[in-house]
Short mmCIF file of C-alpha atoms and ligand atoms in Angstrom, two decimals:
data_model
loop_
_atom_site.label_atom_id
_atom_site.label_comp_id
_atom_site.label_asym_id
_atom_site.label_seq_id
_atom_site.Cartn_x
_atom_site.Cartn_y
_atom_site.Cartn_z
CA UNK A 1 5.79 -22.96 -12.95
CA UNK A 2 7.59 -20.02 -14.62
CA UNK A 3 5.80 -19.10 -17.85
CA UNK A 4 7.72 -18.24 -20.73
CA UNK A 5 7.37 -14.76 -22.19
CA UNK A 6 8.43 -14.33 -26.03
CA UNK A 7 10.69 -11.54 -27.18
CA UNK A 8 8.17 -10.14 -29.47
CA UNK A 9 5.76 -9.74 -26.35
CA UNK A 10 8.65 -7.63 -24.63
CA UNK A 11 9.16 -5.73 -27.46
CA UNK A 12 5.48 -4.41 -27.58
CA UNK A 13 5.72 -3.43 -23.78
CA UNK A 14 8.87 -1.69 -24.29
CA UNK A 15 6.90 0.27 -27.09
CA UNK A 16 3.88 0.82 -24.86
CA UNK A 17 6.02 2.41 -22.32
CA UNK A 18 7.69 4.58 -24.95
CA UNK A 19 4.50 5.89 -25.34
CA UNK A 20 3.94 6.81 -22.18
CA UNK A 21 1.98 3.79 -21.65
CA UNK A 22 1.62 1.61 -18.17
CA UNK A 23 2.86 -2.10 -18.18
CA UNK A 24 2.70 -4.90 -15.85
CA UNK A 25 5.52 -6.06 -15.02
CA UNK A 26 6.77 -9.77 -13.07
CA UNK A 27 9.01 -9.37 -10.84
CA UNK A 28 10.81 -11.59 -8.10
CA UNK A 29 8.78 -9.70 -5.27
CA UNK A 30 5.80 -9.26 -6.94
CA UNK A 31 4.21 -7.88 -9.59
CA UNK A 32 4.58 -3.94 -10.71
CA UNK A 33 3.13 -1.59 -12.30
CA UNK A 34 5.57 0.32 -14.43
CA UNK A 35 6.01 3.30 -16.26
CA UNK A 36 8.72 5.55 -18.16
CA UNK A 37 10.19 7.31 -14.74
CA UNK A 38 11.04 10.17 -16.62
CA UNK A 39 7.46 10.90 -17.77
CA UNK A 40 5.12 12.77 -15.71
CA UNK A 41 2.14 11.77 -17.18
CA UNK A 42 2.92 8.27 -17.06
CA UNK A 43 3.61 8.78 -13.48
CA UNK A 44 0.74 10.38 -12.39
CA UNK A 45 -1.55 7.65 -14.23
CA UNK A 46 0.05 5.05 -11.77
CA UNK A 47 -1.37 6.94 -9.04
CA UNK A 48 -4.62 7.06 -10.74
CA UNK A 49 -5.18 3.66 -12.07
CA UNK A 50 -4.07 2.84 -7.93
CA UNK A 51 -5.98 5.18 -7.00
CA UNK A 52 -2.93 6.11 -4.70
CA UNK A 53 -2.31 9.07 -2.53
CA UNK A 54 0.48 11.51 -4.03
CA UNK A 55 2.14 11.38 -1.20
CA UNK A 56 3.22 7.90 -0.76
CA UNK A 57 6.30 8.01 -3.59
CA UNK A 58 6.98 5.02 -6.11
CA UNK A 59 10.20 2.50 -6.34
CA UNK A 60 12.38 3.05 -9.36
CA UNK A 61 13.32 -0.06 -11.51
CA UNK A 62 16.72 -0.06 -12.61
CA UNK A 63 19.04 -3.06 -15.15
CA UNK A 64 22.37 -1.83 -14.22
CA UNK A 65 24.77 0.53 -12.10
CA UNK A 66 24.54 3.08 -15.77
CA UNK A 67 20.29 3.30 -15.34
CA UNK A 68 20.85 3.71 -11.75
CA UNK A 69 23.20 6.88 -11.94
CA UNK A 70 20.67 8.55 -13.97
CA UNK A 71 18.28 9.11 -10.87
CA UNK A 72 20.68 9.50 -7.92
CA UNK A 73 23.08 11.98 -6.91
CA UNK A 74 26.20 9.47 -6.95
CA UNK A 75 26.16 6.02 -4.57
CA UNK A 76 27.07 6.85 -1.03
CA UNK A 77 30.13 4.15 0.70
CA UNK A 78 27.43 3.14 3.00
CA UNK A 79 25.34 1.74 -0.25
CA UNK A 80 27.88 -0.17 -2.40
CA UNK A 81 28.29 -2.85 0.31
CA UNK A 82 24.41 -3.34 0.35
CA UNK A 83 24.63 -3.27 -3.98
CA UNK A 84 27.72 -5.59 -4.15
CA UNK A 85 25.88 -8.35 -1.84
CA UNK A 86 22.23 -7.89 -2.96
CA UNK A 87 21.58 -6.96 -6.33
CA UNK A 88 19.96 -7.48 -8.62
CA UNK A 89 17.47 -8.57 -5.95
CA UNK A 90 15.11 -7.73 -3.87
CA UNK A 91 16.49 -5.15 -1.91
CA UNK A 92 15.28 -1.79 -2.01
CA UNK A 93 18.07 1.81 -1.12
CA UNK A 94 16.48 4.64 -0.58
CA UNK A 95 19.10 7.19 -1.57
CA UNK A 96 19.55 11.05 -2.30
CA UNK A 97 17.64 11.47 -5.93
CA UNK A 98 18.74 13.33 -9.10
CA UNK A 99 16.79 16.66 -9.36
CA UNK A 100 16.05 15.19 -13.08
CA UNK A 101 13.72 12.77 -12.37
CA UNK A 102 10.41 13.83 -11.58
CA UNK A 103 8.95 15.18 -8.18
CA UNK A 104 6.07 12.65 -8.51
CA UNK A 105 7.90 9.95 -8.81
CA UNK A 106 9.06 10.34 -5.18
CA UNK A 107 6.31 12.86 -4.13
CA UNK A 108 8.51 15.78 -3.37
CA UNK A 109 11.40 14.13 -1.06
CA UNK A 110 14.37 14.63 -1.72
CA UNK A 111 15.38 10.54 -1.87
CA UNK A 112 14.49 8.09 -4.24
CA UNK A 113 13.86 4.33 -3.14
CA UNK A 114 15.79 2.17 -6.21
CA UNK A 115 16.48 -1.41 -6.48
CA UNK A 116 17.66 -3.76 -9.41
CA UNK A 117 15.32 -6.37 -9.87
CA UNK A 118 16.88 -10.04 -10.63
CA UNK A 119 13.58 -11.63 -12.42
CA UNK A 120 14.48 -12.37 -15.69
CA UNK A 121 11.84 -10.95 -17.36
CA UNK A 122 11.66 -7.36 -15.40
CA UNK A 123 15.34 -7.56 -16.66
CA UNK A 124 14.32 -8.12 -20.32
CA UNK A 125 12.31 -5.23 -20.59
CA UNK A 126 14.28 -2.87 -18.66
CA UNK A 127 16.58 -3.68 -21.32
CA UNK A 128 14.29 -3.43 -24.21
CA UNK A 129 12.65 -0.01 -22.67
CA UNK A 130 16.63 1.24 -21.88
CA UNK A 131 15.72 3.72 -19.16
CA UNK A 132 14.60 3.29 -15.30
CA UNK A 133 11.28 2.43 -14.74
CA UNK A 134 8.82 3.29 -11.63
CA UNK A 135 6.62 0.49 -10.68
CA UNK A 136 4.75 -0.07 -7.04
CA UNK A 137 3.24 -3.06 -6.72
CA UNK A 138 0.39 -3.71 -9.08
CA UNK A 139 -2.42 -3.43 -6.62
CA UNK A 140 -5.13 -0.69 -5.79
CA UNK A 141 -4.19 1.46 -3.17
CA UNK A 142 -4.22 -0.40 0.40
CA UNK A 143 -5.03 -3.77 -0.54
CA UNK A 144 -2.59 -6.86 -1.47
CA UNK A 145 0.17 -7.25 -3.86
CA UNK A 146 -0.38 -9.29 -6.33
CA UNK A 147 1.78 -12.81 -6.74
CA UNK A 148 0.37 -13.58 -9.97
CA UNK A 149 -1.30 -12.67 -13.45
CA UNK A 150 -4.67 -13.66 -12.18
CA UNK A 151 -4.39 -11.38 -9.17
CA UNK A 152 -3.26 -8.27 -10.99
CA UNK A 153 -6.69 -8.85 -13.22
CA UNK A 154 -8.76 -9.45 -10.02
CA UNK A 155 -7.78 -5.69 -9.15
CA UNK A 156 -7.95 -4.07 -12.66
CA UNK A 157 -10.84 -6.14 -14.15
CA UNK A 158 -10.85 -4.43 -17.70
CA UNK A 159 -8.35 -1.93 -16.99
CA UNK A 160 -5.50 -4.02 -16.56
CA UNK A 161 -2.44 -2.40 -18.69
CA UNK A 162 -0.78 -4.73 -21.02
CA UNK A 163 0.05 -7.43 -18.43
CA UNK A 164 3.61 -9.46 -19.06
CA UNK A 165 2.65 -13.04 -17.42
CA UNK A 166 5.55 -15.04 -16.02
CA UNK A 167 3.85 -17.09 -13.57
CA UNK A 168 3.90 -16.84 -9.68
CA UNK A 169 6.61 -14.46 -8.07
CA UNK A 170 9.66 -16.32 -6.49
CA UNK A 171 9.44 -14.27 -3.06
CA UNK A 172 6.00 -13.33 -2.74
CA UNK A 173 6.95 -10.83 -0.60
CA UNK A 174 7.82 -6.91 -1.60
CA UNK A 175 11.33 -5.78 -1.37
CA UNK A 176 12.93 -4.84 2.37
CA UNK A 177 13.35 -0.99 2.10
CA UNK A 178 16.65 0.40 3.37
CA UNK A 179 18.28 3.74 4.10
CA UNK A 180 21.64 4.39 5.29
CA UNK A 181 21.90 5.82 8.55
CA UNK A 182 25.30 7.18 10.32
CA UNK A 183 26.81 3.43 10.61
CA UNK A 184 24.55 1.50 9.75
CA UNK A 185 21.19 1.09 8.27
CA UNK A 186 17.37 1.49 8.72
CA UNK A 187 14.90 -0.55 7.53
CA UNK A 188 11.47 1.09 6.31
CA UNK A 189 10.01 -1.82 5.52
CA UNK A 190 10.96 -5.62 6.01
CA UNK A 191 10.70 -7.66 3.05
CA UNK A 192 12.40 -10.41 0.99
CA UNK A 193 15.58 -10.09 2.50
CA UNK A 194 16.00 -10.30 6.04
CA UNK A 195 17.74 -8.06 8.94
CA UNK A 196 19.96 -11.13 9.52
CA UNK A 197 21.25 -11.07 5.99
CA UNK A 198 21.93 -7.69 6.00
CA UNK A 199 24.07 -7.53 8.83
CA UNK A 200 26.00 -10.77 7.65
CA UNK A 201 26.70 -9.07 4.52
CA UNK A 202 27.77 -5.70 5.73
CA UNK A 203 29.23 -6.36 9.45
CA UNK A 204 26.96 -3.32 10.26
CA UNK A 205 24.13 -2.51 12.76
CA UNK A 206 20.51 -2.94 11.42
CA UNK A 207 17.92 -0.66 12.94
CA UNK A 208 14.11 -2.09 12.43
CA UNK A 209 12.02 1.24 12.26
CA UNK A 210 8.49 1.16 14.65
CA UNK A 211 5.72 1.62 11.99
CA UNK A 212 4.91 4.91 11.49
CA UNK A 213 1.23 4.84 12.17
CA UNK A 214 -1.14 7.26 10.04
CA UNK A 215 0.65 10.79 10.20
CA UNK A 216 0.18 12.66 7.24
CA UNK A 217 3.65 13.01 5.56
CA UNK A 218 4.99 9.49 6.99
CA UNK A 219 8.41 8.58 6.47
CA UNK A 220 8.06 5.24 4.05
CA UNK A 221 4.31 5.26 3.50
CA UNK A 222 4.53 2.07 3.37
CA UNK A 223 4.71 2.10 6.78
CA UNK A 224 0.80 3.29 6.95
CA UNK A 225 -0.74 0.71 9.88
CA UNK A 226 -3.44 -0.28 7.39
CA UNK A 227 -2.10 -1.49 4.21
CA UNK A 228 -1.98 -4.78 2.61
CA UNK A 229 -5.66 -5.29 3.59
CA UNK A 230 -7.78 -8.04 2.63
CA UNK A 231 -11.38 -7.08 2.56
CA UNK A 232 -12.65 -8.79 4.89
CA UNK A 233 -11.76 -8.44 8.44
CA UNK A 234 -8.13 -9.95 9.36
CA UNK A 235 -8.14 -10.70 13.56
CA UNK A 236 -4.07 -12.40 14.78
CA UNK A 237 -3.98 -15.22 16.46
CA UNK A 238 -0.81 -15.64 18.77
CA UNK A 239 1.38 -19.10 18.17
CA UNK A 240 0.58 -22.09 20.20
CA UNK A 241 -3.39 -20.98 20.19
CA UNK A 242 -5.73 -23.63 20.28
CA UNK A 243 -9.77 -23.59 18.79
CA UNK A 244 -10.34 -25.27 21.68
CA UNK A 245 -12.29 -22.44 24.22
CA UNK A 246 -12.66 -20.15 21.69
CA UNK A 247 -15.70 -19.49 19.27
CA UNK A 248 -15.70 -19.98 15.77
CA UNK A 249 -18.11 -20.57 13.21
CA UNK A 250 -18.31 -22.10 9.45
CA UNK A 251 -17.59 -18.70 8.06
CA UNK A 252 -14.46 -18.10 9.91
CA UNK A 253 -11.38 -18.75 8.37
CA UNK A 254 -8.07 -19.61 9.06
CA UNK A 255 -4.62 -18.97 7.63
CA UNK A 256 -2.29 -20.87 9.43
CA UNK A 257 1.53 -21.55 9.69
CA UNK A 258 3.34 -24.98 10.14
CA UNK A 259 0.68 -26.80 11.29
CA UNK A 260 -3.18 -28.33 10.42
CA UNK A 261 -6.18 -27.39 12.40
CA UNK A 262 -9.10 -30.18 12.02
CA UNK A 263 -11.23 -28.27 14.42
CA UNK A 264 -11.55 -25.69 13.16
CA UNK A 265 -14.92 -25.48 11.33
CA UNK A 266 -14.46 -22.74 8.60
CA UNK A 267 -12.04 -22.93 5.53
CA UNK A 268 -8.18 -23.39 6.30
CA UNK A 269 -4.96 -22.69 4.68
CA UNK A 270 -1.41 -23.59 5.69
CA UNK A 271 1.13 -21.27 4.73
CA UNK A 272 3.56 -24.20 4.74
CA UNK A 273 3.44 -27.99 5.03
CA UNK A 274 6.92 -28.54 6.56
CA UNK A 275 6.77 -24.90 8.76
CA UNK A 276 9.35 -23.09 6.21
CA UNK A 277 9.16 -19.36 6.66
CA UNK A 278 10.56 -19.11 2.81
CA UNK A 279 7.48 -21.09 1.38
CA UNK A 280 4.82 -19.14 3.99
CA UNK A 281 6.38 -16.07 2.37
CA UNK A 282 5.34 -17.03 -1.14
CA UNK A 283 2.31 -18.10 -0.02
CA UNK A 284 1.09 -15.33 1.77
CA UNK A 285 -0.57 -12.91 -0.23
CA UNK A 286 -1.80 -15.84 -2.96
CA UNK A 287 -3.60 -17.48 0.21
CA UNK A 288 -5.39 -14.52 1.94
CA UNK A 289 -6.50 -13.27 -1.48
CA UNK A 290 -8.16 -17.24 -1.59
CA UNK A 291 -9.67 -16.44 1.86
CA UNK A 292 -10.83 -13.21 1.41
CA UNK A 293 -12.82 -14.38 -1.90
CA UNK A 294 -14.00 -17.66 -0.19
CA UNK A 295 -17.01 -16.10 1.54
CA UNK A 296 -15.42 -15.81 5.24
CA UNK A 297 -16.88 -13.38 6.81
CA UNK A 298 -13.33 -12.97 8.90
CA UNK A 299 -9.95 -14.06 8.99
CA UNK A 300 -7.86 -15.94 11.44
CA UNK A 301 -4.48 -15.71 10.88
CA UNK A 302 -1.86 -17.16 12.71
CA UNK A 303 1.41 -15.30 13.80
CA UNK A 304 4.81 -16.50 12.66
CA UNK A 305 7.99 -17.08 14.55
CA UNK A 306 9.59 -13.61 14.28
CA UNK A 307 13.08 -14.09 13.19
CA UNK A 308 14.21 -14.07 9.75
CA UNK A 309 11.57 -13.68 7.04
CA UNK A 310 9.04 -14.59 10.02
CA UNK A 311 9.29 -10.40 10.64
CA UNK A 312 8.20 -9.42 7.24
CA UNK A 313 5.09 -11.70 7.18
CA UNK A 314 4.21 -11.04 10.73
CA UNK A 315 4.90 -7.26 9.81
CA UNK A 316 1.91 -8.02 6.58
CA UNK A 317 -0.27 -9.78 9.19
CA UNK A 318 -0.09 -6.95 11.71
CA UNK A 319 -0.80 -4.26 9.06
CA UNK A 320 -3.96 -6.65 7.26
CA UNK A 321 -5.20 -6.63 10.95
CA UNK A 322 -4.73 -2.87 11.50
CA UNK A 323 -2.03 -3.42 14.10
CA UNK A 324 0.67 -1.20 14.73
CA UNK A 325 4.04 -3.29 15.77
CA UNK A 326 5.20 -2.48 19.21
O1 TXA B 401 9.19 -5.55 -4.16
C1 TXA B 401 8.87 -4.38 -4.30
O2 TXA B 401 9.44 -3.46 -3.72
C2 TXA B 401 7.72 -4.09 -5.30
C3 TXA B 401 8.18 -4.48 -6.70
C4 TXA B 401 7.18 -4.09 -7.76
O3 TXA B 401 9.43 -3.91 -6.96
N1 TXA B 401 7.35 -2.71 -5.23
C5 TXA B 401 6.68 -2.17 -4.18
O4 TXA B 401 6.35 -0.83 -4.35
O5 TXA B 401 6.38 -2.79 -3.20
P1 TXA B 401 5.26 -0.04 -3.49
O6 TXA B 401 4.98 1.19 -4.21
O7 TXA B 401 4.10 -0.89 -3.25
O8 TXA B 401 5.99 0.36 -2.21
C6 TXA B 401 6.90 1.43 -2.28
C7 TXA B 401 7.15 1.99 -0.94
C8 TXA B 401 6.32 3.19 -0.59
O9 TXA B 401 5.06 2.86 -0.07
C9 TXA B 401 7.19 3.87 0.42
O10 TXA B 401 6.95 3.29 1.67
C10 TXA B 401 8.59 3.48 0.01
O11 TXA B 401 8.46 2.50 -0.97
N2 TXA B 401 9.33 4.62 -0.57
C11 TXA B 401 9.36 5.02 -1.83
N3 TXA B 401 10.16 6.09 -1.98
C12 TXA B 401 10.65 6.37 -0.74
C13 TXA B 401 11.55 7.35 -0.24
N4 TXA B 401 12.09 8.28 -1.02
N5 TXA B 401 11.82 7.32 1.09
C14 TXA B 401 11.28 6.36 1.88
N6 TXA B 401 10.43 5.41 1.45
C15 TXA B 401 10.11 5.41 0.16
MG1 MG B 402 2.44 -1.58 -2.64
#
């Protein structure tokens, strides 16, 4: 399913961002939209072609431990565990930043969120580029990340940047977001890698963070209650619901977990077959963009079991339904 991407192709992106140019970029998360980090202008025509506040700050892209020292203030003890075990992957640190790199790449705080992507590609032209790159996902402001090439055009149209296109993301799912904390670690956001991992890999406490509903100067935007939105109307459904005694009509829809629901009379889709949070996870964001263009005038979607990845897709479902977590 991967699609190759030639050399020459890389090459020409590299040069794009050179010239202070925006790229799209595959990752194995899901797709970004990159720029030099060390160019302001570049920077601040992410947030406009997102048409994202300036206050919710960017992820920087690095290919090695010598890109990464160029935009924090050395690697804390806490970190290098979290490094050794997870990258390049899709774990994201949010450390103490480099007063070098641009203010608007991490609007004004005095962090940086980093990570060292592991997709092959992303790789190649962090390489070819040979400097960190910021990229957020390559979605407007609010809605869904995209998964694929078709779904980064579905939210540029005509203003899609040059666009490297190597197929559907492995994950699906955006990085989990980390910060060291006293002993242990917070996480900002739960994402491709779970709480349960972490801890395995460290020996150290893991502290979920409440989401940080709509204050003004949040701590991880990203925690914002209404984000990764569909469209349309997303409503949860709690597992073990049946259609029976409830009303639905043909332009309902349904995204559901492990299991079919011939009842139901509007359009369904099953996260998984065989009730694997891993394949829900890359499924996720392909399938409620399907439902959200299919003509449903709401969504159903069903929760997940909430362990494992089952917390960072319940955590997407909550936050397309305008839910705050408890
Ligand atoms: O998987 C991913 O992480 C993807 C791919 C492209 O790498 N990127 C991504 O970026 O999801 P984005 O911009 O959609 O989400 C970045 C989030 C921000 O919304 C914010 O919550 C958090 O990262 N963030 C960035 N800098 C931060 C900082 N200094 N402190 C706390 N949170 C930060
Ligand atoms: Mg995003």
């Amino acid at each position: 399913m991967t699609k190759r991407v030639t050399q020459e192709r890389v090459r020409s992106a590299a040069a794009a961002l050179r010239a202070g140019g925006l790229v799209v970029m595959p990752t194995e998360t899901v797709y970004g939209l990159a720029a030099d980090a060390f160019n302001r202008s570049a920077v601040r025509e992410i947030f406009r072609l997102k048409g994202r506040p300036a206050f919710d700050p960017l992820i920087v892209h690095v290919l090695d431990m010598a890109q990464l020292v160029r935009v924090v203030r050395g690697v804390p003890a806490a970190a290098r565990g979290l490094i050794d075990a997870f990258w390049p992957g899709p774990l994201t640190l949010v450390l103490p930043k480099r007063g070098a790199l641009p203010a608007e790449v991490t609007s004004g705080l005095p962090t940086v969120a980093v990570r060292m992507p592991r997709h092959p590609v992303a790789r190649r032209l962090l390489r070819a580029f040979g400097g960190p790159l910021a990229a957020p996902s390559a979605n407007r402001f609010g809605r869904i990340s995209p998964t694929s090439a078709a779904a980064v055009r579905q939210e540029f149209g005509g203003k899609t940047p040059l666009l490297l296109d190597a197929g559907p993301c492995r994950h699906g799912l955006e990085s989990t977001i980390v910060r060291p904390r006293g002993a242990g670690f917070e996480i900002l956001r739960p994402g491709a890698i779970t709480a349960e991992q972490i801890e395995a890999a460290t020996g150290c406490r893991v502290r979920l963070l409440r989401a940080g509903h709509a204050s003004p100067h949040p701590e991880a935007p990203g925690l914002l209650e209404q984000h990764y939105a569909p469209a349309r109307p997303v409503q949860l459904l709690p597992m073990g619901w049946r259609v029976e005694g409830r009303r639905f009509g043909k332009r309902d829809a349904l995204l559901a977990f492990g299991r079919g629901f011939p009842a139901f009379p509007g359009p369904v889709r099953l996260l998984s077959q065989r009730a694997s949070l891993r394949e829900a996870a890359r499924n996720l964001y392909r399938l409620l963009r399907e439902l959200d263009a299919s003509g449903a005038r709401r969504i159903f979607a069903e929760v997940v079991p909430d362990r494992g990845l089952g917390r960072a897709i319940n955590d997407r479902l909550r936050r397309a339904a305008g839910v705050a977590r408890e």
